[in-house]
Coordinates of C-alpha atoms in Angstrom, one line a residue:
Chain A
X12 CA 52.6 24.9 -34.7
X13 CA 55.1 27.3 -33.4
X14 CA 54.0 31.2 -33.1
X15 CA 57.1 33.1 -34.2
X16 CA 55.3 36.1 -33.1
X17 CA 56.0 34.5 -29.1
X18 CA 59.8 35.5 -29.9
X19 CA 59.4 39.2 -31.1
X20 CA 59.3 40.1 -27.1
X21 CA 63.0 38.6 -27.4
X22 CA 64.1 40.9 -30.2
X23 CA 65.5 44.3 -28.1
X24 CA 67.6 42.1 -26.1
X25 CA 69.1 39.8 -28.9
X26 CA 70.0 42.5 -31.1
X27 CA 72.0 44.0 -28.1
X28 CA 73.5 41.1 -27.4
X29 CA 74.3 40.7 -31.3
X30 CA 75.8 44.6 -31.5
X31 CA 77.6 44.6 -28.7
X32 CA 79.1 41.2 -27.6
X33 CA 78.9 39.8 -31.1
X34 CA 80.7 42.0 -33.3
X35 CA 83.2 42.9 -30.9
X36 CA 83.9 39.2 -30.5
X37 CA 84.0 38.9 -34.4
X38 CA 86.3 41.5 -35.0
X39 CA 88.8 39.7 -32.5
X40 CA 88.2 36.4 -34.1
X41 CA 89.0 37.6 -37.4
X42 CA 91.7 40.1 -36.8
X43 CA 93.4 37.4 -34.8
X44 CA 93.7 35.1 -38.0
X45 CA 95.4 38.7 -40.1
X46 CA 98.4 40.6 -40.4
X47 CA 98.0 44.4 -40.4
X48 CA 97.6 44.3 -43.9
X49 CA 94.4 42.3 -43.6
X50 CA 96.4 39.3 -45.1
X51 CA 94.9 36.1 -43.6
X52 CA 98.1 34.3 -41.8
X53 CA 98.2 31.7 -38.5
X54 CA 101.4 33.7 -37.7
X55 CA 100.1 35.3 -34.7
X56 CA 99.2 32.4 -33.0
X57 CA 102.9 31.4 -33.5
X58 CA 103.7 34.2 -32.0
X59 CA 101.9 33.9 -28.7
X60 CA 102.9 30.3 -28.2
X61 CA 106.2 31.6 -27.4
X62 CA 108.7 33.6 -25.7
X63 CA 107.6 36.5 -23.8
X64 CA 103.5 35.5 -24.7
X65 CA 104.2 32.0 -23.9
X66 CA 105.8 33.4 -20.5
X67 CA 102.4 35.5 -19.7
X68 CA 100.1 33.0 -20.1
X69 CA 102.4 30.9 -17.7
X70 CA 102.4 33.7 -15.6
X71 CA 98.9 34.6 -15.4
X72 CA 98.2 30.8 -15.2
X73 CA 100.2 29.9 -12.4
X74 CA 98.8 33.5 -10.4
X75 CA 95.5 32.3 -11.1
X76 CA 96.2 28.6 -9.8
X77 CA 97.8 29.7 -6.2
X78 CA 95.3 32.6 -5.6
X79 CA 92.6 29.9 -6.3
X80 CA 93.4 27.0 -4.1
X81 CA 94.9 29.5 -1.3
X82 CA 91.6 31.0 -1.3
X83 CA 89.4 28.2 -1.5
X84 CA 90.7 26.5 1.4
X85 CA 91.1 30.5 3.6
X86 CA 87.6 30.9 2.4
X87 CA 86.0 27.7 3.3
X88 CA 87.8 27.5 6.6
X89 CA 86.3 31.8 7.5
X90 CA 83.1 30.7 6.0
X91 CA 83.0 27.3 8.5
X92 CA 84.7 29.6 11.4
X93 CA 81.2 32.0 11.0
X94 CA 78.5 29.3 10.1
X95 CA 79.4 27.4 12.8
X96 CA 80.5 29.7 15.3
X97 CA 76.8 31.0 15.5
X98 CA 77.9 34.7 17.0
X99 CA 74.5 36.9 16.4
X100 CA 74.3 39.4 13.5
X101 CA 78.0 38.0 12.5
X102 CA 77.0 36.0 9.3
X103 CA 74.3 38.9 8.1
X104 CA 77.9 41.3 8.8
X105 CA 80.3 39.4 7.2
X106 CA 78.0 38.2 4.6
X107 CA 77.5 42.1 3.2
X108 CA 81.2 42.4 3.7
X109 CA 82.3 39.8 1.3
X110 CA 79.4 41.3 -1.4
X111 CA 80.9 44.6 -0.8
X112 CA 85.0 43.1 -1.2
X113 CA 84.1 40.5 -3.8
X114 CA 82.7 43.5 -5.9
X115 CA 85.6 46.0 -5.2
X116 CA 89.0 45.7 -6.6
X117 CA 91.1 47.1 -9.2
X118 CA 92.6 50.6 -8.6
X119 CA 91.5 50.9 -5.3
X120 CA 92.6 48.1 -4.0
X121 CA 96.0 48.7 -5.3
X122 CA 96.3 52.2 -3.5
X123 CA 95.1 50.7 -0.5
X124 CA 97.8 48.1 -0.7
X125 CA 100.6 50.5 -1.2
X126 CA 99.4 52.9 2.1
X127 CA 99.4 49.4 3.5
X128 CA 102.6 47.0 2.5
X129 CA 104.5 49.7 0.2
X130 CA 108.1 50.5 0.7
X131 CA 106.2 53.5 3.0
X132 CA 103.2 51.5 3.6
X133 CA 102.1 51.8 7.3
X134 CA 102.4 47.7 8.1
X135 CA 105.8 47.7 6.4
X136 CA 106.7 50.5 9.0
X137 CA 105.0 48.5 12.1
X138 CA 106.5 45.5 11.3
X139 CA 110.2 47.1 10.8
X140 CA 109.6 48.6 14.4
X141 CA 109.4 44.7 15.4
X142 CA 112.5 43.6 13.6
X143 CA 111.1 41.9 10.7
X144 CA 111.7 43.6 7.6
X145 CA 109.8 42.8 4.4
X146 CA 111.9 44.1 2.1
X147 CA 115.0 43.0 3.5
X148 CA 115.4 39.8 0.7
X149 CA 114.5 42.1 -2.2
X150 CA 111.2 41.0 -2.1
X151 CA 108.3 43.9 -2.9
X152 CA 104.9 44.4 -3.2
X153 CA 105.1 44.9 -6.9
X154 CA 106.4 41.0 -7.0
X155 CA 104.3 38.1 -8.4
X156 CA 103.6 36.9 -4.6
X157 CA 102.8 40.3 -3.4
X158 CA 100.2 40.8 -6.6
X159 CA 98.9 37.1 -5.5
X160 CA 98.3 38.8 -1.9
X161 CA 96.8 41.7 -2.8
X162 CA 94.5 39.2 -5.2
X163 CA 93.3 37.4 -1.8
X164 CA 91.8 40.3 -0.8
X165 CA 89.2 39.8 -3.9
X166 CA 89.4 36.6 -3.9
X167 CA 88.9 35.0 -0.6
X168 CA 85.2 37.1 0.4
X169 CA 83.8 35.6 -3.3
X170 CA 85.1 32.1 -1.5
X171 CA 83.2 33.0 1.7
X172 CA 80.1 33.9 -0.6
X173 CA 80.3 30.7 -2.3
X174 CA 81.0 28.7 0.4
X175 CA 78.3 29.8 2.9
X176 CA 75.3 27.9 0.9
X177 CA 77.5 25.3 0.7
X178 CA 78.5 24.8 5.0
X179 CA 74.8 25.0 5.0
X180 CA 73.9 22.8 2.9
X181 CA 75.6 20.1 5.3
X182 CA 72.5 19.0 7.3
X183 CA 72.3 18.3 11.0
X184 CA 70.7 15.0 10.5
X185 CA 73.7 13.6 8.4
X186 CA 76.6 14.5 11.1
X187 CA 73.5 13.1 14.2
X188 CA 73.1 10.0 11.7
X189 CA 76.7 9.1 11.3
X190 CA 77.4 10.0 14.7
X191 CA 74.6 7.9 16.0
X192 CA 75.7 4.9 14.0
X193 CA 79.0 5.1 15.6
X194 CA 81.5 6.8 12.8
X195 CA 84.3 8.8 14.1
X196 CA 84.2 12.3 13.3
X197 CA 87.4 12.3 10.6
X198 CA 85.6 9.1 9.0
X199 CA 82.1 11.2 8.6
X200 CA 83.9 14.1 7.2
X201 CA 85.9 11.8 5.0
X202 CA 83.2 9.5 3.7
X203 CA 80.1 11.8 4.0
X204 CA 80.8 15.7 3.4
X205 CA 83.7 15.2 1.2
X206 CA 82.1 13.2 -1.7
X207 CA 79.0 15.8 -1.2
X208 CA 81.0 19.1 -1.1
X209 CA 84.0 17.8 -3.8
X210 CA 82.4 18.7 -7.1
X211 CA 81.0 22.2 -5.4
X212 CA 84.6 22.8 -4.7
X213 CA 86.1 22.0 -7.7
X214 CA 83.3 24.4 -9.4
X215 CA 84.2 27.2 -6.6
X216 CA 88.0 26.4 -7.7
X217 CA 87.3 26.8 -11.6
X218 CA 85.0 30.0 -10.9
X219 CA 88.2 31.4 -8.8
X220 CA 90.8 30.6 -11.4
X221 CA 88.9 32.4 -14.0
X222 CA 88.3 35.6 -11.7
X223 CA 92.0 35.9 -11.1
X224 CA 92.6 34.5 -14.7
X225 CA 90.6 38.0 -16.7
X226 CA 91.7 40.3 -13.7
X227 CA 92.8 43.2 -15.3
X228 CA 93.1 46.5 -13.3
X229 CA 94.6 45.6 -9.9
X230 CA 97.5 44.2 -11.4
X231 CA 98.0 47.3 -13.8
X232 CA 97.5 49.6 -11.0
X233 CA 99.5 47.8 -8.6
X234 CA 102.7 47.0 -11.0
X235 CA 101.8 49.6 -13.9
X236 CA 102.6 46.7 -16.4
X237 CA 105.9 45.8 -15.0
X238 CA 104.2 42.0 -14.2
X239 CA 103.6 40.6 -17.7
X240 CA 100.1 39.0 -17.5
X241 CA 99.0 38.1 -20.4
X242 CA 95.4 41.3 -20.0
X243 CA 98.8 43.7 -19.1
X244 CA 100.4 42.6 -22.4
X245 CA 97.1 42.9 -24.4
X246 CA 96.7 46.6 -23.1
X247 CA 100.0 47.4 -23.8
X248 CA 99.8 46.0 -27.2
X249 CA 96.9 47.7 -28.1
X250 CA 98.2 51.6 -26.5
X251 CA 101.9 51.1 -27.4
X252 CA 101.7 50.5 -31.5
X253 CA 105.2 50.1 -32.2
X254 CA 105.4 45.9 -32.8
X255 CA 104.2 44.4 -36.4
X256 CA 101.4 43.3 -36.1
X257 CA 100.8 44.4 -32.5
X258 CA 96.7 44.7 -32.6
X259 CA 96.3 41.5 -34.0
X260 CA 98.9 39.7 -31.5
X261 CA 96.6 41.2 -28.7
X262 CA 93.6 39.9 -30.3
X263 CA 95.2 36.4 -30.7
X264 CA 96.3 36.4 -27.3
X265 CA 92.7 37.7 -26.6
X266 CA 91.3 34.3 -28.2
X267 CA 93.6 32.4 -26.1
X268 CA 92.0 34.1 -22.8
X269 CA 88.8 33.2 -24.2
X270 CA 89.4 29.1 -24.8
X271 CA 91.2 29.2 -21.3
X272 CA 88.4 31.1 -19.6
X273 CA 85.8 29.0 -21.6
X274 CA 86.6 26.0 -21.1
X275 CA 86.8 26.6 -17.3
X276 CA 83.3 28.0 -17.7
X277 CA 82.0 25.5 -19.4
X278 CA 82.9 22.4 -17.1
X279 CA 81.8 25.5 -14.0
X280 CA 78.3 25.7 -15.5
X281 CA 78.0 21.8 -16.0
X282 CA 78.8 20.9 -12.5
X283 CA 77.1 23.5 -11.3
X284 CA 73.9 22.1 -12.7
X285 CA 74.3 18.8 -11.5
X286 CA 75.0 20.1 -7.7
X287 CA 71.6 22.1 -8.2
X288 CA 70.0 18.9 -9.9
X289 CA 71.2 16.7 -7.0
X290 CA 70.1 19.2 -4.3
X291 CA 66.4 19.7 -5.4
Chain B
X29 CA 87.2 14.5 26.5
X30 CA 85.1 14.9 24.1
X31 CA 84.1 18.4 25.6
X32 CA 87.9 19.2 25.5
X33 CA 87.9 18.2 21.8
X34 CA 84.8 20.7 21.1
X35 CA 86.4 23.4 23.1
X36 CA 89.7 23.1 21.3
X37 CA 87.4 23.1 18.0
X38 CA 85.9 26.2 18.6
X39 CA 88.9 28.0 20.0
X40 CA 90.6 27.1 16.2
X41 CA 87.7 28.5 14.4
X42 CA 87.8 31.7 16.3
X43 CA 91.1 32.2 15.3
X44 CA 90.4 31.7 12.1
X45 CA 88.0 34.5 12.5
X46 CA 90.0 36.9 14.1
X47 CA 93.0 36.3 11.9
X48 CA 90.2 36.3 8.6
X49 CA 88.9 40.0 10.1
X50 CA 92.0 41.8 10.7
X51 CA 93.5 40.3 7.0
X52 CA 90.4 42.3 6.1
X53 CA 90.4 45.4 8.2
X54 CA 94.1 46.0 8.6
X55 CA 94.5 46.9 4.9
X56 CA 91.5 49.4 5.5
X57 CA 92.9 50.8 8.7
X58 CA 96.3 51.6 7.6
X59 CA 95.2 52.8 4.3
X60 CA 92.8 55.1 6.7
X61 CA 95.8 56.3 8.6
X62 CA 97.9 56.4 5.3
X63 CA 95.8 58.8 4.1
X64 CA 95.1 61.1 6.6
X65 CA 98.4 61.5 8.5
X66 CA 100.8 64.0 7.9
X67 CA 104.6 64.0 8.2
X68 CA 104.6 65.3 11.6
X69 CA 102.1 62.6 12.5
X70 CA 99.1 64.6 13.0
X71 CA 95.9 63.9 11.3
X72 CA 94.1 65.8 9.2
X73 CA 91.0 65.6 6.8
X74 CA 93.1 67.9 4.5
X75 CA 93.6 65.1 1.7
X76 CA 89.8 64.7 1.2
X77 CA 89.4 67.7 0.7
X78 CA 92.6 68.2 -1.3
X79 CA 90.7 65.5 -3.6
X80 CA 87.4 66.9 -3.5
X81 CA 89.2 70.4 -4.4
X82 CA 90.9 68.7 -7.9
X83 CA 88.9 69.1 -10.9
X84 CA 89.4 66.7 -12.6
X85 CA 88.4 64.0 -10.0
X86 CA 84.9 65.8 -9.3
X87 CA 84.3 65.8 -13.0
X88 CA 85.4 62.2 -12.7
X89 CA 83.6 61.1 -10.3
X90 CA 80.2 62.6 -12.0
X91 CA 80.8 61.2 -14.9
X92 CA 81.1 57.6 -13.3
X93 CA 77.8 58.4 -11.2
X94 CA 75.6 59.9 -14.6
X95 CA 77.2 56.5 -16.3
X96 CA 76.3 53.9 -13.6
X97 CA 72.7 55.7 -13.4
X98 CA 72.1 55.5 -16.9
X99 CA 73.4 51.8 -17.0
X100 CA 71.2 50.9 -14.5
X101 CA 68.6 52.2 -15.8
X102 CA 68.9 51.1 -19.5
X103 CA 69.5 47.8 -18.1
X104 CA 66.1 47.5 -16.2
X105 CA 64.4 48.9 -19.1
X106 CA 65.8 46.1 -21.4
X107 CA 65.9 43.3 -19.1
X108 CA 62.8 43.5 -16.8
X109 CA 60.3 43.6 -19.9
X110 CA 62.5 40.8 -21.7
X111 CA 62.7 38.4 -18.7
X112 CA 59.0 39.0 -17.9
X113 CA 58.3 37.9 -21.6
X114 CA 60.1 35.1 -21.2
X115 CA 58.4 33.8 -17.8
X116 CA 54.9 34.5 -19.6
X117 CA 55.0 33.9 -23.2
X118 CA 58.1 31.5 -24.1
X119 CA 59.2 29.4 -21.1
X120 CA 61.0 27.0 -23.2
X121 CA 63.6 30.2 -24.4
X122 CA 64.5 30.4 -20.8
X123 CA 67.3 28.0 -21.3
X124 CA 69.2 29.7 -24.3
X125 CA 68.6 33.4 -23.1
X126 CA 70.2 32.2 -19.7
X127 CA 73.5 31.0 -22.3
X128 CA 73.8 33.9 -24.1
X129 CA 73.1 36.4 -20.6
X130 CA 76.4 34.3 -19.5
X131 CA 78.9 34.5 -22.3
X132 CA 80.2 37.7 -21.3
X133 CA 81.8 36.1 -18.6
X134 CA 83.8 34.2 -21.0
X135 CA 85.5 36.8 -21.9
X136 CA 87.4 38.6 -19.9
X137 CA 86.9 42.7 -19.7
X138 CA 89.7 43.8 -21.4
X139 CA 89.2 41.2 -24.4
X140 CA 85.7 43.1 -24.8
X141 CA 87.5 46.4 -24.4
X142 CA 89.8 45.6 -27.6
X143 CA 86.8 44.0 -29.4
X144 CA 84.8 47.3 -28.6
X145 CA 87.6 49.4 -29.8
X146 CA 87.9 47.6 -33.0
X147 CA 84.3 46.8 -34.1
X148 CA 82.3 49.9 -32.9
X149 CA 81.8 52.6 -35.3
X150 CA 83.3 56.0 -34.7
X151 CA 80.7 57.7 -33.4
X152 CA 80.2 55.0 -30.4
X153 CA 84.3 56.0 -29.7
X154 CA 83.5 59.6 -29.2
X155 CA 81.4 59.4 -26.4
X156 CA 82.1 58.4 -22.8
X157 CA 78.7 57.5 -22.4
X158 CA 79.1 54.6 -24.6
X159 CA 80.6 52.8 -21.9
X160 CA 77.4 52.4 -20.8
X161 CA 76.7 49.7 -23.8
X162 CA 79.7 48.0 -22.6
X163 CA 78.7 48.2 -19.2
X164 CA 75.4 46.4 -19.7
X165 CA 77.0 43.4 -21.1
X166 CA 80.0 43.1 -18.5
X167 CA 76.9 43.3 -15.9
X168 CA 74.6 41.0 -17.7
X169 CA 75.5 37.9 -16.2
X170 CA 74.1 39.3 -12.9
X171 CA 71.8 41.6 -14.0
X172 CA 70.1 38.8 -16.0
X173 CA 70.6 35.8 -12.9
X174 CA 69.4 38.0 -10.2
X175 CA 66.3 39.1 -12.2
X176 CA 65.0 35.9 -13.6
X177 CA 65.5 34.2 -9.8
X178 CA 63.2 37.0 -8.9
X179 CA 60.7 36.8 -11.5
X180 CA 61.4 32.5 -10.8
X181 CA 60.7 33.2 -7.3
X182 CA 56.8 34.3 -8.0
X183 CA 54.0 32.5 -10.3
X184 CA 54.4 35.0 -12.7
X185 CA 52.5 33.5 -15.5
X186 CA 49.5 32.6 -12.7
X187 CA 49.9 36.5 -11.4
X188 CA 49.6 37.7 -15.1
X189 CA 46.6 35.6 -15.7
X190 CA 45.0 36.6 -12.8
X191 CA 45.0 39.8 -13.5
X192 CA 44.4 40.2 -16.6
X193 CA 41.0 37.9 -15.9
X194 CA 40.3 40.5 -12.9
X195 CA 40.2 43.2 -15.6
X196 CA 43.6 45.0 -14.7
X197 CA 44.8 47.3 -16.9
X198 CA 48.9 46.6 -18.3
X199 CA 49.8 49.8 -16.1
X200 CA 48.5 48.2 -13.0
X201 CA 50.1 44.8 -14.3
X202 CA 53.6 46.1 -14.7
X203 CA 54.1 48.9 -11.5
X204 CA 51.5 47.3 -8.9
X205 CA 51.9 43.7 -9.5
X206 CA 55.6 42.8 -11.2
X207 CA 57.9 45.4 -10.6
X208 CA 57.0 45.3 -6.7
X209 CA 56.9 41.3 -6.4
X210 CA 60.6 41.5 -8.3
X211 CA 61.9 44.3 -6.2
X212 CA 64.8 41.8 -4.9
X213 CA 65.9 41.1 -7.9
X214 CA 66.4 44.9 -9.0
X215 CA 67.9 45.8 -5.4
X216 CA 70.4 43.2 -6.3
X217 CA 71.0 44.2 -10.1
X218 CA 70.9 48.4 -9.3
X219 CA 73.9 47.3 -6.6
X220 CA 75.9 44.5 -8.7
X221 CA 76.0 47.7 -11.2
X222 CA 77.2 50.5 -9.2
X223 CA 79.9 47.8 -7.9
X224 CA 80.9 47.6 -11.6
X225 CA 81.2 51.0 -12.7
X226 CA 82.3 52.3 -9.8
X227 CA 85.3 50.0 -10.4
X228 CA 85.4 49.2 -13.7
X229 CA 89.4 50.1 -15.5
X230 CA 89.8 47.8 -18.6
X231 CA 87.2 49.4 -21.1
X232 CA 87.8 53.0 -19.6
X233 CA 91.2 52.9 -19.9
X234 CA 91.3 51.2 -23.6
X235 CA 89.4 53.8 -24.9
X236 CA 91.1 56.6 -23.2
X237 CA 88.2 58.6 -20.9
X238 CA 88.6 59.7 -17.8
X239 CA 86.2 57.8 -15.7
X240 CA 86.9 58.0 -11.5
X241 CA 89.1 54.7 -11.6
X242 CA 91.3 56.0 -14.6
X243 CA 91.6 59.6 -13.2
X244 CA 92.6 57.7 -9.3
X245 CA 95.4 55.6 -11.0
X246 CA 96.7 58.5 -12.8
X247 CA 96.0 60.6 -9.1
X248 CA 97.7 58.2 -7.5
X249 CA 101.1 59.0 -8.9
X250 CA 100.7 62.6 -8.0
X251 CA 99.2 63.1 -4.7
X252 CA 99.3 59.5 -3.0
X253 CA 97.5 60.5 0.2
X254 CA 94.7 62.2 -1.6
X255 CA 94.6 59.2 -3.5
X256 CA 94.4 56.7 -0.8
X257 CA 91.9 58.5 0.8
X258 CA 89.6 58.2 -2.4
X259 CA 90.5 54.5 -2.3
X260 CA 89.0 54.2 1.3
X261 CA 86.0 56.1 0.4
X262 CA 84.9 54.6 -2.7
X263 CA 85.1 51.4 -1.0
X264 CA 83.2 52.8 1.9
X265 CA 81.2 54.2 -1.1
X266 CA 80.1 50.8 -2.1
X267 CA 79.7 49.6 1.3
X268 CA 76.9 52.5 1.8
X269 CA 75.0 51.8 -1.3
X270 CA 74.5 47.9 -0.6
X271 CA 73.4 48.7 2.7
X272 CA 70.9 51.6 1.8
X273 CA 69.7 48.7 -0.9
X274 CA 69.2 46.3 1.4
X275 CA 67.2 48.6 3.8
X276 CA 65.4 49.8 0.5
X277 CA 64.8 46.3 -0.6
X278 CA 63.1 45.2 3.4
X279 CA 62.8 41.8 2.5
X280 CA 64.3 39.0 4.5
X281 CA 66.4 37.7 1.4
X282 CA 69.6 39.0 1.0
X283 CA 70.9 40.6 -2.1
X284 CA 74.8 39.7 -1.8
X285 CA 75.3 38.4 -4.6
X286 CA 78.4 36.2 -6.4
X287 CA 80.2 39.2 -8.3
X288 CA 83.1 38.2 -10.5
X289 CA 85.4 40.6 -11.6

């Protein structure tokens, strides 16, 4: 027989789980499916399946998709440059580095971008002095690929992180034993690492779409809400007031960011497992 | 030939290095100079101190330190006894508690922040230091990962026994036998939430308080060298604290841990 008493050690946590990622999930889920009358309605979901809504989540979707795969394959090829490289003390520093970028982010990162590729930033300035002038074809920081720059900066370390336990999860023996047997190098890494490293990748790809997918505060800070993501549009939703209905568009556009997000969590958390599975 | 091949190898991967490191450092380095140049082109620590001088940062800034203090610590005081529960008395829970420790990360911080502003009763709204509530569950994730590897990492139910059968008193149990066999795994959850709240703009800025991120993008309008310099150091900031918690935490295993933001 099950002892119920076993659970009670569960109870503080649950019920703050319950208070304060349950109801605030709840009220989104039902003020998502009401008008501002507290009418039930489907009519904001109508609304953010087009025009300008429709146009953010393309938006965010396609930022999220470059900053991914440019990441994962920067990140991989750094983390491969320092694993196998073997310079002392370099993966311990570079390592704590990538924590300590990984983690940062937001408003910070946006200033430092200005000082650095601003209209006045320093390297716009250093570059100008050797002829090549970024902002000569109207392009600008504030742009969608200088936010997907800017983006790297978070993105790439959390690559390196993920990416180091992979590189060293690639054993000696198997490059010695192909090698050995006669396999050309491009025919180990093709029949060998790849099918081993593929699904960790394509975990590593889903985990850095959804970072760059729920970033929120670089993008504000960087373009203050002139790039309409679909977190920018939420927040401005919710502090502006002036559309019908405006609260419960952001919270339908909220529920979209969670079924994107959760599906790309979900498939993360199951290949995830199996790589863990397969590696014990 | 083939010692051509591995020399041309290894002269491509340095220069992914080098090219990785200065992507990295040059950002930080003009930012640096950014900051603390003035028109003439002389340098000066003037805009630190220019920052340190503005009110409204300092009261920021200590408002951000009291609330990732009090985060940290109502997180080890829910967590730790929780996930030691769990090793002990109800393995088979391990499973769902690791679900529900993960759903946050479903839903992206400025979701929650609407959710929070729309559920929570008034009360909860008129307090900064309700962001600390919030804070918990944007941290959980990691909070929760890095403490049950720890508490995974040693025979907890076997250490438990043990001592109990030696005729240890619960005090001893908890602060001379848990708490310093899962040091690791706090090192790495006290860090992951300084990273957070040091950082953290969605919920603050929903709700409308001036924590150190809100108050810097409002800064940065104003005074932009001031602001840049705070930018610099709060990364620096970061930088110091994992490093005095990893000296802390003297064990060989690293704390870096996968942060998603």
């Amino acid at each position: 027989m099950k002892r119920y008493v076993d659970y009670f050690g569960l109870v503080p946590l649950l019920a703050f789980i319950v208070a304060f990622l349950g109801f605030p999930l709840l009220a989104i889920l039902r003020f998502s499916f009401q008008d501002s009358e507290g009418n039930y309605t489907l009519n904001n979901f109508q609304t953010i399946t087009s025009g300008i809504y429709r146009d953010a989540f393309w938006l965010s979707f396609q930022l999220s998709l470059f900053s991914a795969a440019i990441s994962l394959v920067l990140g991989f090829i750094f983390a491969l440059a320092v694993t196998r490289l073997q310079i002392p003390i370099l993966k311990g520093l570079i390592s704590t580095a990538s924590g300590v970028f990984a983690n940062t982010g937001g408003v910070p990162l946006a200033f430092m971008f200005i000082a650095s590729l601003g209209t006045y930033g320093l390297l716009t300035d250093w570059l100008r002095k050797l002829g090549i002038d970024l902002y000569a074809n109207s392009w600008t920081l504030y742009s969608f690929s200088g936010l997907l720059i800017v983006y790297l900066y978070f993105q790439v370390p959390l690559m390196v992180l993920v990416s180091l336990p992979i590189i060293e999860g690639i054993k000696r023996e198997w490059r010695e034993a192909a090698l050995t047997l006669g396999a050309p190098y491009g025919l180990f890494w093709r029949k060998v690492i790849a099918p081993i490293i593929a699904p960790q990748l394509f975990a590593t790809f889903l985990l850095l779409f959804t970072n760059s997918f729920a970033a929120y505060a670089t993008a504000a800070a960087l373009t203050s809400g002139s790039l309409a993501l679909v977190p920018v549009q939420i927040a401005s939703l919710i502090s502006s007031n002036v559309q019908v209905d405006g609260a419960n568009t952001a919270m339908a556009l909220g529920v979209g960011m969670i079924s994107i997000v959760g599906i790309a969590m979900t498939i993360y958390i199951v290949l995830e497992r199996r790589v863990v599975k397969w590696r014990n | 030939m083939e010692k051509l091949k591995s020399f041309l190898n290894k002269s491509l991967l340095f220069l992914a290095l080098i090219i990785g490191v200065l992507f990295f450092l040059l950002p930080i380095y003009a930012s640096t100079v950014f900051a603390l140049q003035d028109v003439e082109g002389n340098y000066s620590l003037d805009p630190i101190s220019r920052a340190f001088a503005n009110e409204e940062i300092t009261r920021s800034l200590l408002l951000t330190l009291r609330i990732s203090v009090l985060t940290v610590v109502l997180t080890l005081l829910v967590l730790i006894p929780t996930v030691a529960w769990l090793h002990i008395v109800v393995p088979q829970a391990r499973k769902f508690v690791e679900f529900l420790s993960l759903l946050p990360l479903v839903i992206p911080p400025i979701v929650q922040g609407v959710g929070f502003l729309y559920s929570m009763p008034s009360f909860l709204k008129s307090t900064p230091y309700a962001l600390v509530f919030a804070y918990m569950i944007l941290a959980m994730p990691f909070t929760y990962r890095a403490l049950d590897a720890a508490f995974s990492a040693i025979d907890t139910k076997t250490l438990y026994e043990a001592s109990l059968t030696l005729g240890a008193k619960w005090r001893t149990l908890v602060f001379r036998i848990l708490i310093p066999n899962v040091r690791t795994g706090i090192f790495a959850a006290t860090f992951l939430i300084l990273a957070l709240v040091l950082g953290e703009f969605a919920y603050a800025s929903l709700l409308l308080w001036d924590t150190f991120p809100t108050v810097l993008a409002v800064a940065g309008m104003g005074d932009a060298s001031a602001a840049v310099a705070l930018s610099v150091l709060s990364l620096l900031g970061v930088w110091l604290a994992l490093n005095v918690i990893n000296l802390l935490n003297k064990s060989n295993r690293s704390i870096v841990n996968v942060g998603v933001r």
